[in-house]
Coordinates of C-alpha atoms in Angstrom, one line a residue:
X1 CA -11.0 -33.6 51.6
X2 CA -11.7 -31.8 48.3
X3 CA -10.7 -28.5 49.9
X4 CA -7.3 -29.8 50.8
X5 CA -6.4 -31.4 47.5
X6 CA -4.3 -28.7 46.0
X7 CA -2.3 -28.0 49.1
X8 CA -1.5 -31.6 49.9
X9 CA -0.7 -32.7 46.4
X10 CA 1.6 -29.7 46.3
X11 CA 3.1 -30.8 49.6
X12 CA 3.8 -34.2 48.1
X13 CA 5.7 -32.6 45.3
X14 CA 7.8 -30.6 47.7
X15 CA 8.4 -33.6 49.9
X16 CA 9.5 -35.7 47.0
X17 CA 12.3 -33.1 46.4
X18 CA 13.2 -32.6 50.0
X19 CA 15.1 -35.9 50.5
X20 CA 14.0 -36.0 54.1
X21 CA 14.4 -39.1 56.2
X22 CA 12.3 -40.8 59.0
X23 CA 8.6 -40.7 58.3
X24 CA 9.0 -39.6 54.7
X25 CA 11.2 -42.6 53.9
X26 CA 8.4 -44.9 55.1
X27 CA 5.3 -43.2 53.9
X28 CA 3.5 -43.4 50.5
X29 CA 3.8 -39.8 49.5
X30 CA 1.2 -40.2 46.8
X31 CA -1.4 -40.9 49.6
X32 CA -0.3 -38.0 51.9
X33 CA -3.1 -36.2 53.7
X34 CA -3.4 -33.4 56.3
X35 CA -3.1 -36.0 59.0
X36 CA 0.5 -36.7 58.0
X37 CA 1.7 -33.3 59.1
X38 CA -0.7 -32.6 61.9
X39 CA 1.3 -31.1 64.7
X40 CA 4.5 -31.2 62.6
X41 CA 5.8 -27.7 62.0
X42 CA 8.7 -28.9 59.9
X43 CA 6.4 -30.6 57.3
X44 CA 4.1 -27.6 57.5
X45 CA 7.0 -25.4 56.6
X46 CA 7.6 -27.5 53.5
X47 CA 4.1 -26.9 52.5
X48 CA 4.5 -23.2 53.2
X49 CA 7.7 -23.2 51.0
X50 CA 5.4 -24.2 48.1
X51 CA 3.4 -21.0 48.8
X52 CA 6.6 -19.0 48.8
X53 CA 7.7 -20.6 45.5
X54 CA 4.4 -19.8 43.8
X55 CA 4.1 -16.2 45.0
X56 CA 7.6 -14.6 45.3
X57 CA 8.0 -11.9 42.7
X58 CA 10.4 -12.0 39.8
X59 CA 13.2 -9.7 38.9
X60 CA 12.0 -6.3 37.7
X61 CA 8.7 -6.3 39.7
X62 CA 6.5 -7.3 36.8
X63 CA 3.1 -8.9 37.1
X64 CA 2.9 -12.6 36.8
X65 CA 0.9 -13.2 33.6
X66 CA 1.3 -10.2 31.3
X67 CA 4.7 -9.1 32.5
X68 CA 3.3 -5.6 32.9
X69 CA 5.4 -3.0 34.7
X70 CA 8.9 -3.6 33.4
X71 CA 11.2 -1.0 31.9
X72 CA 9.6 -1.1 28.5
X73 CA 6.4 0.4 29.9
X74 CA 8.1 3.7 30.9
X75 CA 10.7 6.1 29.8
X76 CA 13.4 3.9 31.3
X77 CA 13.6 2.0 28.1
X78 CA 10.6 3.0 25.9
X79 CA 10.2 -0.4 24.3
X80 CA 13.0 0.3 21.8
X81 CA 12.5 -1.4 18.4
X82 CA 9.4 -2.4 16.5
X83 CA 7.7 -4.7 19.0
X84 CA 4.1 -3.9 19.5
X85 CA 3.0 -2.7 23.0
X86 CA -0.8 -2.5 23.3
X87 CA -0.6 -0.6 26.6
X88 CA 1.4 2.2 25.2
X89 CA -0.2 2.2 21.8
X90 CA -3.7 2.4 23.2
X91 CA -5.0 -0.8 21.6
X92 CA -6.0 -2.9 24.6
X93 CA -9.1 -5.1 24.3
X94 CA -11.1 -6.8 27.1
X95 CA -9.2 -10.0 26.3
X96 CA -5.6 -8.7 26.8
X97 CA -5.1 -8.3 30.6
X98 CA -5.6 -11.8 31.7
X99 CA -4.1 -11.7 35.2
X100 CA -7.6 -12.1 36.7
X101 CA -7.7 -15.6 35.3
X102 CA -10.1 -17.1 32.8
X103 CA -9.8 -20.8 33.6
X104 CA -9.2 -23.3 36.4
X105 CA -5.4 -23.1 36.7
X106 CA -3.3 -23.6 39.8
X107 CA -0.8 -21.0 38.6
X108 CA -3.0 -18.0 37.9
X109 CA -3.9 -15.5 40.6
X110 CA -6.9 -17.3 42.0
X111 CA -5.3 -20.7 41.7
X112 CA -2.5 -19.4 43.9
X113 CA -5.0 -17.8 46.3
X114 CA -6.8 -21.2 46.5
X115 CA -3.5 -22.8 47.6
X116 CA -3.0 -20.1 50.2
X117 CA -6.5 -20.5 51.5
X118 CA -6.1 -24.2 51.7
X119 CA -3.0 -23.8 53.8
X120 CA -4.7 -21.4 56.1
X121 CA -7.8 -23.6 56.4
X122 CA -6.0 -26.8 57.2
X123 CA -3.4 -25.4 59.5
X124 CA -6.0 -23.3 61.3
X125 CA -7.8 -26.5 62.3
X126 CA -4.6 -28.3 63.4
X127 CA -5.0 -28.5 67.2
X128 CA -1.8 -30.5 67.8
X129 CA 0.7 -27.9 66.7
X130 CA 2.3 -25.4 69.1
X131 CA 0.3 -22.2 68.9
X132 CA 3.4 -20.0 68.4
X133 CA 4.6 -22.1 65.5
X134 CA 1.2 -22.3 63.9
X135 CA 0.6 -18.6 64.1
X136 CA 4.0 -17.8 62.5
X137 CA 3.2 -20.2 59.7
X138 CA -0.3 -18.7 59.2
X139 CA 1.1 -15.2 59.3
X140 CA 3.3 -15.8 56.3
X141 CA 0.4 -17.2 54.4
X142 CA -1.7 -14.2 55.2
X143 CA 1.1 -12.0 53.9
X144 CA 1.1 -13.7 50.6
X145 CA -2.7 -13.6 50.3
X146 CA -2.5 -9.8 50.7
X147 CA 0.3 -9.7 48.1
X148 CA -1.8 -11.8 45.7
X149 CA -4.9 -9.6 46.1
X150 CA -2.8 -6.4 45.8
X151 CA -1.5 -7.6 42.4
X152 CA -5.2 -7.9 41.3
X153 CA -6.6 -4.8 42.8
X154 CA -3.9 -2.5 41.4
X155 CA -4.9 -3.8 37.9
X156 CA -8.7 -3.9 38.1
X157 CA -9.9 -2.3 41.3
X158 CA -12.2 -4.5 43.5
X159 CA -12.2 -8.2 42.8
X160 CA -14.1 -11.1 44.4
X161 CA -12.6 -11.8 47.9
X162 CA -12.3 -15.6 48.2
X163 CA -11.1 -16.3 51.8
X164 CA -11.8 -20.0 52.1
X165 CA -10.9 -22.8 49.6
X166 CA -13.9 -23.5 47.4
X167 CA -15.2 -26.9 46.3
X168 CA -15.7 -27.1 42.5
X169 CA -17.0 -30.6 42.0
X170 CA -20.6 -30.8 40.8
X171 CA -23.1 -28.3 39.5
X172 CA -24.2 -27.2 43.0
X173 CA -20.6 -26.6 44.1
X174 CA -19.8 -24.8 40.9
X175 CA -22.7 -22.4 41.4
X176 CA -21.5 -21.7 44.9
X177 CA -18.3 -20.4 43.5
X178 CA -20.1 -17.6 41.6
X179 CA -19.5 -14.6 43.8
X180 CA -19.6 -11.0 42.9
X181 CA -16.8 -8.5 43.0
X182 CA -16.1 -6.9 46.3
X183 CA -15.6 -3.1 46.4
X184 CA -12.1 -1.8 46.1
X185 CA -12.5 -0.4 49.7
X186 CA -13.4 -3.8 51.0
X187 CA -10.4 -5.4 49.2
X188 CA -8.0 -2.8 50.7
X189 CA -9.6 -3.5 54.2
X190 CA -9.0 -7.2 53.8
X191 CA -5.4 -6.8 52.7
X192 CA -4.8 -4.6 55.6
X193 CA -6.4 -7.1 58.0
X194 CA -4.3 -9.9 56.6
X195 CA -1.1 -7.9 57.0
X196 CA -2.1 -6.8 60.5
X197 CA -2.2 -10.5 61.4
X198 CA 1.2 -11.0 59.8
X199 CA 2.6 -8.1 61.7
X200 CA 1.2 -9.4 65.0
X201 CA 2.7 -12.9 64.8
X202 CA 5.9 -12.6 62.7
X203 CA 9.3 -12.0 64.3
X204 CA 11.2 -8.8 63.6
X205 CA 14.2 -11.0 62.9
X206 CA 14.2 -14.7 62.3
X207 CA 16.6 -16.9 64.3
X208 CA 19.1 -18.9 62.3
X209 CA 19.5 -16.1 59.7
X210 CA 21.3 -18.3 57.1
X211 CA 18.5 -20.9 57.2
X212 CA 15.6 -18.3 57.3
X213 CA 17.0 -15.8 54.8
X214 CA 14.2 -14.5 52.7
X215 CA 11.4 -15.4 55.1
X216 CA 8.8 -12.7 55.6
X217 CA 9.3 -10.7 58.8
X218 CA 7.2 -8.3 60.8
X219 CA 8.9 -5.4 59.0
X220 CA 8.2 -6.8 55.5
X221 CA 4.5 -7.2 56.4
X222 CA 4.4 -3.6 57.6
X223 CA 6.3 -2.4 54.6
X224 CA 3.8 -4.1 52.2
X225 CA 0.9 -2.6 54.1
X226 CA 2.6 0.8 53.8
X227 CA 3.0 0.3 50.0
X228 CA -0.6 -0.8 49.6
X229 CA -1.9 2.1 51.6
X230 CA 0.1 4.4 49.4
X231 CA -1.8 3.1 46.4
X232 CA -5.1 3.6 48.2
X233 CA -4.2 7.2 48.9
X234 CA -2.8 8.0 45.4
X235 CA -4.9 9.8 42.7
X236 CA -5.6 6.6 40.9
X237 CA -7.7 5.4 43.8
X238 CA -8.2 8.7 45.6
X239 CA -9.0 11.3 42.9
X240 CA -10.6 13.6 45.4
X241 CA -7.5 13.7 47.7
X242 CA -9.4 12.4 50.7
X243 CA -7.3 13.3 53.7
X244 CA -8.3 10.2 55.7
X245 CA -6.6 8.0 53.1
X246 CA -3.4 9.9 53.4
X247 CA -3.5 9.6 57.2
X248 CA -4.0 5.8 56.9
X249 CA -1.0 5.7 54.5
X250 CA 1.1 7.8 56.9
X251 CA 0.3 5.7 59.9
X252 CA 1.1 2.5 58.0
X253 CA 4.4 3.7 56.6
X254 CA 5.4 5.2 60.0
X255 CA 4.7 1.8 61.6
X256 CA 6.9 0.1 58.9
X257 CA 9.7 2.6 59.4
X258 CA 9.6 2.2 63.2
X259 CA 9.5 -1.6 63.1
X260 CA 12.3 -1.9 60.6
X261 CA 14.7 0.6 62.2
X262 CA 14.2 -1.1 65.6
X263 CA 15.3 -4.4 64.0
X264 CA 18.4 -2.9 62.4
X265 CA 17.2 -2.0 58.9
X266 CA 19.0 0.9 57.3
X267 CA 20.3 2.1 53.9
X268 CA 23.1 0.0 52.6
X269 CA 26.2 2.1 52.4
X270 CA 27.2 1.5 48.8
X271 CA 24.3 2.0 46.3
X272 CA 26.1 0.0 43.6
X273 CA 26.9 -3.0 45.7
X274 CA 23.8 -3.4 47.8
X275 CA 22.5 -6.3 45.6
X276 CA 25.5 -8.5 46.4
X277 CA 25.1 -8.8 50.1
X278 CA 22.5 -11.4 51.0
X279 CA 22.2 -12.6 54.6
X280 CA 22.4 -9.6 56.8
X281 CA 21.7 -7.0 54.1
X282 CA 20.3 -4.0 56.0
X283 CA 18.6 -2.7 52.9
X284 CA 16.6 -5.9 52.1
X285 CA 13.0 -6.0 53.4
X286 CA 11.0 -8.3 51.0
X287 CA 13.3 -10.4 48.8
X288 CA 13.2 -13.3 46.4
X289 CA 16.2 -15.5 47.0
X290 CA 18.1 -17.0 44.1
X291 CA 21.0 -19.4 44.0
X292 CA 23.6 -20.2 41.4
X293 CA 24.6 -23.7 42.4
X294 CA 24.5 -26.0 39.4
X295 CA 24.3 -29.0 41.8
X296 CA 21.3 -27.7 43.7
X297 CA 18.2 -29.9 43.4
X298 CA 15.9 -26.9 43.5
X299 CA 18.1 -24.5 41.7
X300 CA 16.5 -21.1 41.3
X301 CA 18.4 -18.8 38.9
X302 CA 17.5 -15.3 38.0
X303 CA 17.9 -14.2 34.4
X304 CA 18.9 -10.6 35.1
X305 CA 22.6 -11.0 34.3
X306 CA 22.0 -12.9 31.0
X307 CA 19.2 -10.7 29.8
X308 CA 20.8 -7.3 30.6
X309 CA 24.4 -7.6 29.7
X310 CA 25.4 -6.8 26.1
X311 CA 24.5 -9.8 24.0
X312 CA 28.0 -10.4 22.8
X313 CA 29.1 -10.7 26.4
X314 CA 26.7 -13.4 27.3
X315 CA 26.9 -15.7 24.3
X316 CA 23.1 -15.7 23.8
X317 CA 20.2 -13.4 24.7
X318 CA 21.2 -10.2 26.5
X319 CA 20.8 -6.6 25.4
X320 CA 17.5 -6.1 27.3
X321 CA 16.7 -3.3 29.7
X322 CA 18.5 -0.7 27.7
X323 CA 18.3 2.9 29.1
X324 CA 16.8 5.6 27.0
X325 CA 18.1 9.1 26.6
X326 CA 15.1 10.3 28.6
X327 CA 16.3 8.3 31.6
X328 CA 19.9 9.6 31.1
X329 CA 18.6 13.2 31.3
X330 CA 16.5 12.4 34.5
X331 CA 19.5 12.1 36.8
X332 CA 20.5 15.3 38.7
X333 CA 24.0 16.7 38.9
X334 CA 26.3 15.9 41.8
X335 CA 24.8 18.7 43.9
X336 CA 21.3 17.3 43.5
X337 CA 20.1 20.0 41.1
X338 CA 18.6 19.2 37.7
X339 CA 20.7 19.4 34.6
X340 CA 20.8 23.0 33.5
X341 CA 19.6 24.3 36.9
X342 CA 22.8 23.7 38.9
X343 CA 24.9 26.8 39.2
X344 CA 27.9 24.7 40.4
X345 CA 28.0 22.1 37.6
X346 CA 27.5 23.0 34.0
X347 CA 25.5 20.5 32.0
X348 CA 25.8 19.9 28.3
X349 CA 24.4 17.1 26.1
X350 CA 27.9 16.7 24.6
X351 CA 29.3 15.7 28.0
X352 CA 26.1 14.3 29.4
X353 CA 27.9 11.9 31.8
X354 CA 30.0 14.5 33.6
X355 CA 29.3 15.5 37.2
X356 CA 26.1 13.6 37.6
X357 CA 24.4 12.0 40.6
X358 CA 26.7 9.0 41.5
X359 CA 23.7 6.7 40.9
X360 CA 24.1 7.5 37.2
X361 CA 27.4 5.7 37.0
X362 CA 26.1 2.8 39.0
X363 CA 23.1 2.3 36.8
X364 CA 23.9 3.3 33.3
X365 CA 26.8 2.1 31.1
X366 CA 27.5 4.5 28.3
X367 CA 30.0 5.0 25.5
X368 CA 33.5 5.3 26.9
X369 CA 32.7 4.4 30.5
X370 CA 34.9 2.0 32.5
X371 CA 32.9 -1.2 32.9
X372 CA 34.7 -4.3 34.2
X373 CA 32.0 -6.7 33.0
X374 CA 34.4 -9.3 31.8
X375 CA 36.6 -9.2 34.9
X376 CA 39.0 -6.8 33.0
X377 CA 39.5 -4.1 35.6
X378 CA 39.9 -1.2 33.1
X379 CA 37.5 -2.5 30.4
X380 CA 36.1 0.4 28.4
X381 CA 32.7 0.2 26.6
X382 CA 32.5 1.8 23.2
X383 CA 29.1 2.2 21.5
X384 CA 29.7 5.2 19.2
X385 CA 28.9 5.0 15.5
X386 CA 31.1 5.9 12.5
X387 CA 30.8 6.1 8.7
X388 CA 31.7 3.0 6.8
X389 CA 32.9 2.6 3.2
X390 CA 29.3 2.8 2.0
X391 CA 28.8 6.2 3.7
X392 CA 26.5 4.6 6.3
X393 CA 26.8 5.0 10.1
X394 CA 27.4 1.7 11.9
X395 CA 28.3 1.0 15.5
X396 CA 31.8 0.1 16.5
X397 CA 30.3 -2.1 19.2
X398 CA 30.7 -5.8 18.4
X399 CA 31.0 -5.1 14.7
X400 CA 27.6 -3.5 14.7
X401 CA 26.0 -6.9 15.4
X402 CA 23.7 -7.5 18.5
X403 CA 24.2 -4.0 19.8
X404 CA 22.2 -1.6 22.0
X405 CA 19.6 0.4 20.1
X406 CA 20.3 3.4 22.3
X407 CA 24.1 3.2 22.9
X408 CA 23.4 2.6 26.6
X409 CA 23.2 -0.5 28.8
X410 CA 21.8 -1.0 32.3
X411 CA 24.5 -2.0 34.8
X412 CA 22.5 -2.0 38.0
X413 CA 22.8 -5.3 40.0
X414 CA 25.2 -6.7 37.4
X415 CA 28.3 -8.3 39.0
X416 CA 31.7 -6.9 38.3
X417 CA 35.2 -8.0 39.2
X418 CA 35.1 -6.4 42.6
X419 CA 32.1 -8.3 43.8
X420 CA 32.0 -11.5 41.8
X421 CA 33.1 -14.7 43.5
X422 CA 33.9 -16.3 40.2
X423 CA 34.5 -15.0 36.6
X424 CA 31.5 -13.3 35.2
X425 CA 31.4 -14.4 31.5
X426 CA 29.2 -16.0 29.0
X427 CA 29.4 -19.4 30.6
X428 CA 28.0 -18.5 34.0
X429 CA 25.7 -15.5 33.7
X430 CA 22.8 -17.9 33.3
X431 CA 23.5 -19.1 36.8
X432 CA 23.2 -15.7 38.5
X433 CA 22.2 -16.1 42.1
X434 CA 21.7 -12.4 42.8
X435 CA 18.6 -11.9 45.0
X436 CA 15.8 -9.6 44.0
X437 CA 14.7 -6.9 46.6
X438 CA 11.0 -6.3 45.9
X439 CA 10.9 -3.9 48.8
X440 CA 14.1 -2.4 50.1
X441 CA 14.6 0.1 52.9
X442 CA 14.9 3.1 50.5
X443 CA 11.3 2.5 49.4
X444 CA 10.2 2.5 53.0
X445 CA 11.8 5.9 53.4
X446 CA 10.3 7.3 50.2
X447 CA 6.9 5.8 50.9
X448 CA 7.0 7.5 54.3
X449 CA 8.1 10.8 52.7
X450 CA 5.2 10.6 50.3
X451 CA 2.6 9.8 53.0
X452 CA 4.0 12.5 55.2
X453 CA 3.6 15.0 52.4
X454 CA 0.0 13.8 52.0
X455 CA -0.8 14.8 55.6
X456 CA 1.2 18.0 55.5
X457 CA 4.3 16.8 57.4
X458 CA 6.8 18.3 54.8
X459 CA 9.7 18.5 57.3
X460 CA 9.5 14.7 57.7
X461 CA 9.4 14.3 53.9
X462 CA 12.6 16.4 53.7
X463 CA 14.3 14.2 56.3
X464 CA 13.6 11.0 54.3
X465 CA 14.5 12.5 50.9
X466 CA 17.8 13.8 52.3
X467 CA 18.7 10.4 53.8
X468 CA 18.2 8.7 50.4
X469 CA 20.3 11.4 48.6
X470 CA 23.0 11.4 51.2
X471 CA 23.5 7.6 50.7
X472 CA 23.6 8.1 47.0
X473 CA 26.5 10.4 47.4
X474 CA 24.9 13.7 46.4
X475 CA 26.6 16.7 47.9
X476 CA 24.8 18.2 51.0
X477 CA 25.4 21.8 49.9
X478 CA 25.8 24.8 52.3
X479 CA 22.1 24.6 53.2
X480 CA 22.2 20.9 53.9
X481 CA 19.3 20.1 51.6
X482 CA 21.2 17.9 49.1
X483 CA 20.0 19.9 46.2
X484 CA 16.3 20.0 47.2
X485 CA 14.4 23.2 46.9
X486 CA 13.8 24.9 50.2
X487 CA 10.3 25.5 51.5
X488 CA 8.5 23.3 48.8
X489 CA 4.8 23.3 48.6
X490 CA 2.9 20.0 49.0
X491 CA 2.6 19.7 45.2
X492 CA 6.3 20.4 44.7
X493 CA 7.2 17.8 47.3
X494 CA 5.1 15.2 45.7
X495 CA 6.9 15.9 42.4
X496 CA 10.3 15.8 44.0
X497 CA 9.5 12.4 45.6
X498 CA 8.4 11.0 42.2
X499 CA 11.6 12.3 40.6
X500 CA 13.7 10.7 43.3
X501 CA 11.9 7.4 42.9
X502 CA 12.6 7.5 39.2
X503 CA 16.4 7.5 39.6
X504 CA 16.6 5.6 42.9
X505 CA 14.6 2.7 41.6
X506 CA 15.5 2.8 37.9
X507 CA 15.0 -0.7 36.3
X508 CA 13.4 -2.0 39.5
X509 CA 9.8 -2.1 38.1
X510 CA 8.5 0.9 40.0
X511 CA 8.3 3.8 37.5
X512 CA 5.3 2.6 35.4
X513 CA 3.3 1.9 38.6
X514 CA 4.2 5.2 40.1
X515 CA 3.1 7.1 37.0
X516 CA -0.1 5.0 36.8
X517 CA -1.1 5.5 40.4
X518 CA -0.5 9.2 40.0
X519 CA -2.4 9.2 36.7
X520 CA 0.5 10.9 34.9
X521 CA 1.0 8.5 32.1
X522 CA -0.8 10.6 29.4
X523 CA 1.0 13.8 30.5
X524 CA 4.4 12.1 30.6
X525 CA 4.2 10.0 27.4
X526 CA 1.3 10.7 25.0
X527 CA 2.4 11.9 21.5
X528 CA 6.0 10.9 22.3
X529 CA 8.4 8.3 21.1
X530 CA 11.2 9.4 23.3
X531 CA 14.4 11.0 22.0
X532 CA 16.9 9.4 19.8
X533 CA 20.6 10.0 20.5
X534 CA 23.5 9.1 18.3
X535 CA 27.1 9.5 19.4
X536 CA 29.0 9.9 16.1
X537 CA 32.7 9.7 15.4
X538 CA 33.7 12.9 13.6
X539 CA 34.7 12.5 10.0
X540 CA 37.7 14.8 10.2
X541 CA 40.5 15.4 12.7
X542 CA 40.4 11.8 14.2
X543 CA 43.8 10.0 14.5
X544 CA 44.1 7.0 12.3
X545 CA 45.0 4.9 15.3
X546 CA 42.0 6.2 17.4
X547 CA 40.5 2.7 17.9
X548 CA 43.9 1.4 19.2
X549 CA 44.6 4.4 21.5
X550 CA 41.1 5.5 22.7
X551 CA 41.3 3.3 25.9
X552 CA 44.2 5.4 27.1
X553 CA 42.6 8.8 26.5
X554 CA 40.7 10.9 29.0
X555 CA 37.0 10.6 28.3
X556 CA 36.4 14.4 28.2
X557 CA 39.0 14.7 25.5
X558 CA 37.4 11.9 23.5
X559 CA 34.0 13.5 23.6
X560 CA 35.3 17.0 23.0
X561 CA 37.7 16.3 20.2
X562 CA 36.4 13.3 18.3
X563 CA 32.7 12.7 19.0
X564 CA 29.5 14.5 18.2
X565 CA 26.3 13.9 20.2
X566 CA 23.3 14.2 17.9
X567 CA 19.7 14.4 19.2
X568 CA 16.5 14.1 17.2
X569 CA 12.9 14.1 18.3
X570 CA 12.2 10.8 16.6
X571 CA 12.5 7.8 18.8
X572 CA 14.0 4.5 17.6
X573 CA 10.6 2.8 17.7
X574 CA 8.9 2.1 14.3
X575 CA 5.6 1.8 16.1
X576 CA 3.2 4.7 16.6
X577 CA 3.7 7.4 19.2
X578 CA 2.5 6.6 22.7
X579 CA -1.3 6.9 23.2
X580 CA -2.1 5.8 26.8
X581 CA -5.9 6.0 27.4
X582 CA -7.5 7.1 30.6
X583 CA -9.6 3.9 30.9
X584 CA -6.3 2.0 31.3
X585 CA -6.0 3.2 34.9
X586 CA -8.4 0.3 35.7
X587 CA -8.1 -2.5 33.2
X588 CA -11.1 -4.5 31.9
X589 CA -12.0 -7.8 33.5
X590 CA -11.2 -10.3 30.8
X591 CA -14.1 -11.5 28.7
X592 CA -13.4 -15.1 29.6
X593 CA -13.8 -14.4 33.4
X594 CA -17.1 -12.6 32.7
X595 CA -18.4 -15.6 30.8
X596 CA -17.3 -18.0 33.5
X597 CA -19.0 -16.1 36.3
X598 CA -22.4 -14.4 35.6
X599 CA -22.1 -12.3 38.8
X600 CA -18.9 -10.5 37.7
X601 CA -19.6 -7.0 36.5
X602 CA -17.3 -5.2 34.1
X603 CA -15.7 -1.8 35.1
X604 CA -17.7 1.3 34.3
X605 CA -15.0 2.6 31.9
X606 CA -15.3 -0.6 29.9
X607 CA -19.0 -0.8 29.3
X608 CA -20.1 -2.2 32.7
X609 CA -21.4 -0.6 35.9
X610 CA -18.8 -1.6 38.5
X611 CA -17.1 1.5 40.0
X612 CA -13.5 0.7 41.0
X613 CA -13.4 3.9 43.1
X614 CA -16.0 2.6 45.6

């Protein structure tokens, strides 16, 4: 019974919230045991819901403990301000990356794995439950075990594979929990095996879609396997470009594509509004569901709205996830060509917003743009700076208090008047119920494109890239290539895909991990602080009533006649320039974990002998 303790005590907590009738009204929940739910798929589902609750990812795709992977770890935002960032400053120690776990804790990675293993162990021995129901329940648990191990392996390389719940009472039991690290290859094989089981037994589409919205499907399991296989094939884990790893990645991602398209998955028509359709969203593959009902007993609210909107528009917090000038420059023009390369659309820093990829307007809020964030249809955002009486530049935004450090805001997945079901203002942004799409169909397409490139199927890569660009609204051009270079080499196609991912998934927690798995962080960042941009109001020739009349002016006229865009090589950060270190491609096992388990060996780039490439 020791092995079952975590699962069934967790079940009791879930049951206490469920307000179910019949047997639960007549049973002492504090004394619940596996026998209580034997053969009962409804109660087993309640226990599985606890697994979901523990393991579903948060907004932004960051890791659970350190929060690693958000926009501040890449050029999306560049950690604006003076806050320290050890990862970018090159000052990580062996005690900093603690996702491995350094103590007995039900909420760290291995604590969550134990709960999953307990569920699998107990349900697997239940002979009373219908086989189909049991297999579907187990398949979802196998998915999350693969997810949990993936979060570990992408940080450290191989980790100990614990596949059964361990007893930890008494010296003998404690010593039995001392197991060494498995190789990275063994970990990838186990994740694939778990996901193969999930693919085998999960439905492509759940019945009762309203009730089962957010449950893992066959396609979600295949898509996660495709993502994991992409990591295994990428330079971080495949520095010698082994062809077999790319073939494995291609096969997995092609399977995911085939399963999902057969079940109706496709790109959502409107890039800007895809976050606001929940049940039946064709883009959604692996999601975390949120709700905004203040009366819900188990209310689950995401903080994206409150943290991302301008601080003065939320009442508190806000102003996070601010785009950098580097991200602004990353977007192509309407014809899909890079700024300065397009022969159809002229680019200038002065009119940086003009004729850009439509995803630009749907992701980045900039000085002078129309942004109905307060349910005012024609609301204009002004963030330029002007000289005050002390001859100092201050922002006109909110009286220069609680303003963006860059002059930009992220507007992706923020509700506006044309999608909101109730006024979006300071009083309700904390109750945002917008779901997080950890994997959406666009990623499946770009993963397939990348894997196809890895095995030399460049025509297939073109097909997927063009589909993503066509949905974005980029012009096809006379050659039908949506701005892509014709006859790209394998290396050029890999670069094109990474560039596409940068703008398609901006602020979705993908960029840092993409640069890390491609070992491009030093090349991209080192020695840089990013670029500072200031949009200044001219000191002469500006109408005295400019502030009162600017909303009615054409934006091009405002920028051309009254504003100056000034760029400097110095970033806004007061911290040192970025100094990512090569050893960070596999982080150190935390010292506490090494002390707790004498069989754990440190990575060879951190003073140990464990090779994470094996």
